[in-house]
PDB file of C-alpha atoms in Angstrom:
ATOM      1  CA  MET A  21      11.183  34.502  46.460  1.00 48.00           C
ATOM      2  CA  LYS A  22      11.486  32.672  49.786  1.00 53.00           C
ATOM      3  CA  ARG A  23       8.184  30.961  49.074  1.00 50.00           C
ATOM      4  CA  PHE A  24       9.445  29.792  45.660  1.00 45.00           C
ATOM      5  CA  ILE A  25      12.653  28.384  47.200  1.00 54.00           C
ATOM      6  CA  SER A  26      10.635  26.620  49.906  1.00 46.00           C
ATOM      7  CA  ILE A  27       8.297  25.068  47.342  1.00 52.00           C
ATOM      8  CA  ALA A  28      11.219  23.997  45.135  1.00 46.00           C
ATOM      9  CA  PHE A  29      12.964  22.435  48.135  1.00 47.00           C
ATOM     10  CA  LEU A  30       9.774  20.624  49.143  1.00 41.00           C
ATOM     11  CA  LEU A  31       9.303  19.264  45.608  1.00 43.00           C
ATOM     12  CA  CYS A  32      12.905  18.028  45.515  1.00 44.00           C
ATOM     13  CA  LEU A  33      12.396  16.322  48.854  1.00 39.00           C
ATOM     14  CA  VAL A  34       9.193  14.611  47.687  1.00 40.00           C
ATOM     15  CA  VAL A  35      10.817  13.458  44.445  1.00 41.00           C
ATOM     16  CA  SER A  36      13.802  12.027  46.304  1.00 43.00           C
ATOM     17  CA  LEU A  37      11.485  10.152  48.672  1.00 39.00           C
ATOM     18  CA  GLN A  38       9.589   8.736  45.709  1.00 43.00           C
ATOM     19  CA  ALA A  39      12.782   7.385  44.105  1.00 50.00           C
ATOM     20  CA  GLN A  40      12.647   3.627  43.845  1.00 67.00           C
ATOM     21  CA  GLU A  41      15.436   1.408  44.969  1.00 86.00           C
ATOM     22  CA  VAL A  42      16.927  -0.471  42.066  1.00 92.00           C
ATOM     23  CA  TYR A  43      17.332  -4.130  42.957  1.00 94.00           C
ATOM     24  CA  THR A  44      20.105  -6.361  41.691  1.00 92.00           C
ATOM     25  CA  THR A  45      20.695 -10.056  42.196  1.00 91.00           C
ATOM     26  CA  LYS A  46      23.219  -9.027  44.870  1.00 92.00           C
ATOM     27  CA  ASN A  47      20.963  -6.804  47.011  1.00 92.00           C
ATOM     28  CA  ILE A  48      17.602  -8.554  46.701  1.00 92.00           C
ATOM     29  CA  PRO A  49      16.829 -10.486  49.905  1.00 92.00           C
ATOM     30  CA  LYS A  50      17.283 -14.233  49.496  1.00 89.00           C
ATOM     31  CA  VAL A  51      14.287 -15.206  51.632  1.00 90.00           C
ATOM     32  CA  HIS A  52      14.156 -18.858  50.564  1.00 85.00           C
ATOM     33  CA  LEU A  53      17.819 -19.389  51.382  1.00 84.00           C
ATOM     34  CA  GLN A  54      17.221 -17.935  54.847  1.00 87.00           C
ATOM     35  CA  ASP A  55      13.978 -19.818  55.534  1.00 89.00           C
ATOM     36  CA  LYS A  56      13.018 -22.851  53.407  1.00 88.00           C
ATOM     37  CA  THR A  57       9.290 -22.235  54.064  1.00 91.00           C
ATOM     38  CA  ARG A  58       9.352 -18.762  52.485  1.00 94.00           C
ATOM     39  CA  TYR A  59       9.063 -18.476  48.728  1.00 95.00           C
ATOM     40  CA  ALA A  60       7.904 -14.874  48.154  1.00 96.00           C
ATOM     41  CA  CYS A  61      10.528 -12.127  48.127  1.00 96.00           C
ATOM     42  CA  ASN A  62       8.732  -8.803  48.504  1.00 96.00           C
ATOM     43  CA  PRO A  63      11.312  -6.299  49.827  1.00 95.00           C
ATOM     44  CA  ALA A  64       9.419  -3.143  48.826  1.00 94.00           C
ATOM     45  CA  GLY A  65       6.083  -4.311  50.257  1.00 95.00           C
ATOM     46  CA  ILE A  66       4.284  -4.307  46.913  1.00 95.00           C
ATOM     47  CA  LEU A  67       2.287  -7.380  47.937  1.00 95.00           C
ATOM     48  CA  SER A  68       0.372  -7.516  51.199  1.00 95.00           C
ATOM     49  CA  ALA A  69       1.635  -9.720  54.025  1.00 95.00           C
ATOM     50  CA  GLU A  70      -1.440 -11.933  53.544  1.00 96.00           C
ATOM     51  CA  ALA A  71      -0.662 -12.371  49.833  1.00 95.00           C
ATOM     52  CA  CYS A  72       2.931 -13.352  50.651  1.00 95.00           C
ATOM     53  CA  ASP A  73       1.707 -15.847  53.253  1.00 96.00           C
ATOM     54  CA  ASP A  74      -0.721 -17.358  50.722  1.00 96.00           C
ATOM     55  CA  ILE A  75       2.040 -17.638  48.106  1.00 95.00           C
ATOM     56  CA  ASP A  76       4.371 -19.243  50.655  1.00 96.00           C
ATOM     57  CA  ARG A  77       1.722 -21.826  51.603  1.00 96.00           C
ATOM     58  CA  MET A  78       0.851 -22.661  47.980  1.00 95.00           C
ATOM     59  CA  LEU A  79       4.458 -23.008  46.880  1.00 94.00           C
ATOM     60  CA  TYR A  80       5.375 -25.067  49.930  1.00 95.00           C
ATOM     61  CA  ALA A  81       2.514 -27.459  49.084  1.00 95.00           C
ATOM     62  CA  LEU A  82       3.636 -27.547  45.431  1.00 92.00           C
ATOM     63  CA  GLU A  83       7.174 -28.449  46.452  1.00 92.00           C
ATOM     64  CA  GLN A  84       5.947 -31.162  48.835  1.00 93.00           C
ATOM     65  CA  GLN A  85       3.690 -32.709  46.166  1.00 93.00           C
ATOM     66  CA  THR A  86       5.894 -32.394  43.066  1.00 90.00           C
ATOM     67  CA  GLY A  87       9.418 -31.546  44.219  1.00 89.00           C
ATOM     68  CA  ILE A  88       9.332 -28.368  42.101  1.00 90.00           C
ATOM     69  CA  GLU A  89      10.955 -25.476  43.920  1.00 92.00           C
ATOM     70  CA  THR A  90       9.509 -22.099  42.971  1.00 92.00           C
ATOM     71  CA  VAL A  91      10.387 -18.616  44.185  1.00 95.00           C
ATOM     72  CA  VAL A  92       8.561 -15.368  43.519  1.00 96.00           C
ATOM     73  CA  ALA A  93      10.406 -12.041  43.506  1.00 96.00           C
ATOM     74  CA  VAL A  94       8.392  -8.806  43.411  1.00 96.00           C
ATOM     75  CA  VAL A  95      10.399  -5.593  43.082  1.00 97.00           C
ATOM     76  CA  PRO A  96       9.676  -2.064  41.907  1.00 96.00           C
ATOM     77  CA  SER A  97      12.764  -1.760  39.690  1.00 96.00           C
ATOM     78  CA  ILE A  98      15.768  -3.612  38.316  1.00 96.00           C
ATOM     79  CA  GLY A  99      17.000  -0.517  36.483  1.00 94.00           C
ATOM     80  CA  GLN A 100      17.645  -1.065  32.789  1.00 94.00           C
ATOM     81  CA  GLU A 101      18.232  -4.817  33.255  1.00 95.00           C
ATOM     82  CA  ASP A 102      16.391  -7.301  31.106  1.00 96.00           C
ATOM     83  CA  CYS A 103      13.797  -9.309  33.079  1.00 96.00           C
ATOM     84  CA  PHE A 104      14.791 -12.573  31.393  1.00 95.00           C
ATOM     85  CA  ASP A 105      18.487 -12.176  32.224  1.00 96.00           C
ATOM     86  CA  PHE A 106      17.712 -11.039  35.779  1.00 96.00           C
ATOM     87  CA  SER A 107      15.475 -14.038  36.470  1.00 95.00           C
ATOM     88  CA  HIS A 108      18.085 -16.388  34.938  1.00 94.00           C
ATOM     89  CA  ARG A 109      20.709 -15.050  37.334  1.00 94.00           C
ATOM     90  CA  LEU A 110      18.294 -15.314  40.271  1.00 93.00           C
ATOM     91  CA  LEU A 111      17.681 -18.989  39.476  1.00 92.00           C
ATOM     92  CA  ASN A 112      21.409 -19.710  39.371  1.00 90.00           C
ATOM     93  CA  GLU A 113      22.586 -17.500  42.234  1.00 91.00           C
ATOM     94  CA  TRP A 114      19.823 -18.633  44.588  1.00 90.00           C
ATOM     95  CA  GLY A 115      20.156 -22.277  43.544  1.00 88.00           C
ATOM     96  CA  VAL A 116      16.418 -22.671  42.963  1.00 89.00           C
ATOM     97  CA  GLY A 117      15.463 -26.303  42.353  1.00 83.00           C
ATOM     98  CA  LYS A 118      17.129 -29.607  43.049  1.00 84.00           C
ATOM     99  CA  LYS A 119      20.654 -29.665  41.655  1.00 81.00           C
ATOM    100  CA  LYS A 120      20.407 -33.072  39.966  1.00 84.00           C
ATOM    101  CA  LYS A 121      16.901 -32.456  38.606  1.00 84.00           C
ATOM    102  CA  ASN A 122      17.376 -28.741  37.770  1.00 85.00           C
ATOM    103  CA  ASN A 123      13.667 -28.289  38.462  1.00 87.00           C
ATOM    104  CA  GLY A 124      13.517 -24.722  39.741  1.00 89.00           C
ATOM    105  CA  LEU A 125      11.152 -21.968  38.705  1.00 92.00           C
ATOM    106  CA  VAL A 126      11.601 -18.224  39.259  1.00 93.00           C
ATOM    107  CA  ILE A 127       8.643 -15.894  38.849  1.00 95.00           C
ATOM    108  CA  LEU A 128       9.769 -12.277  38.664  1.00 96.00           C
ATOM    109  CA  LEU A 129       7.469  -9.238  38.779  1.00 97.00           C
ATOM    110  CA  VAL A 130       9.042  -5.831  38.080  1.00 96.00           C
ATOM    111  CA  THR A 131       6.500  -3.048  38.409  1.00 95.00           C
ATOM    112  CA  ASP A 132       8.306  -0.206  36.606  1.00 94.00           C
ATOM    113  CA  GLN A 133       8.874  -2.391  33.532  1.00 94.00           C
ATOM    114  CA  ARG A 134       5.424  -3.985  33.799  1.00 94.00           C
ATOM    115  CA  CYS A 135       7.187  -7.305  33.444  1.00 94.00           C
ATOM    116  CA  ILE A 136       6.246 -10.742  34.681  1.00 95.00           C
ATOM    117  CA  GLN A 137       8.924 -13.279  33.793  1.00 95.00           C
ATOM    118  CA  PHE A 138       8.771 -17.037  34.358  1.00 92.00           C
ATOM    119  CA  TYR A 139      12.194 -18.669  34.180  1.00 92.00           C
ATOM    120  CA  THR A 140      12.448 -22.453  34.387  1.00 90.00           C
ATOM    121  CA  GLY A 141      15.363 -24.745  35.051  1.00 86.00           C
ATOM    122  CA  TYR A 142      16.137 -27.235  32.274  1.00 85.00           C
ATOM    123  CA  GLY A 143      14.459 -30.038  34.224  1.00 82.00           C
ATOM    124  CA  LEU A 144      11.081 -28.267  33.964  1.00 80.00           C
ATOM    125  CA  GLU A 145      11.200 -27.277  30.327  1.00 77.00           C
ATOM    126  CA  GLY A 146       9.187 -30.317  29.252  1.00 76.00           C
ATOM    127  CA  ASP A 147       6.370 -29.380  31.644  1.00 74.00           C
ATOM    128  CA  LEU A 148       6.694 -25.610  31.489  1.00 76.00           C
ATOM    129  CA  PRO A 149       8.735 -24.390  28.496  1.00 68.00           C
ATOM    130  CA  ASP A 150      10.204 -20.861  28.450  1.00 59.00           C
ATOM    131  CA  ALA A 151       8.209 -19.934  25.368  1.00 62.00           C
TER     132      ALA A 151
END
């Protein structure tokens, strides 16, 4: 009986450690607002540091060449939220893009929903429409 209780306790502990943090637009780190040369938000470490550095370099070059501001958010879970709505709120709350041009782009990857969402500001819809 003691062995069964020990195994059950161990399983509960493992399951609780495996629980994913659910990210919201309020608790996801705003890396680009803190450092204008960082574009990849990867709080759970899903991407490697090298991949984040490569993304940061590419998106910095894109912004310098075209003025398009792009951020990438990679999270394990946003709960039951819709990816489209979440990325829309990220664009607005983070202020992605130039205000007068409204030329921001949010790329959201949510692993538990197997979702990749591109959300564009109105100024980019001619070049990169939502559809």
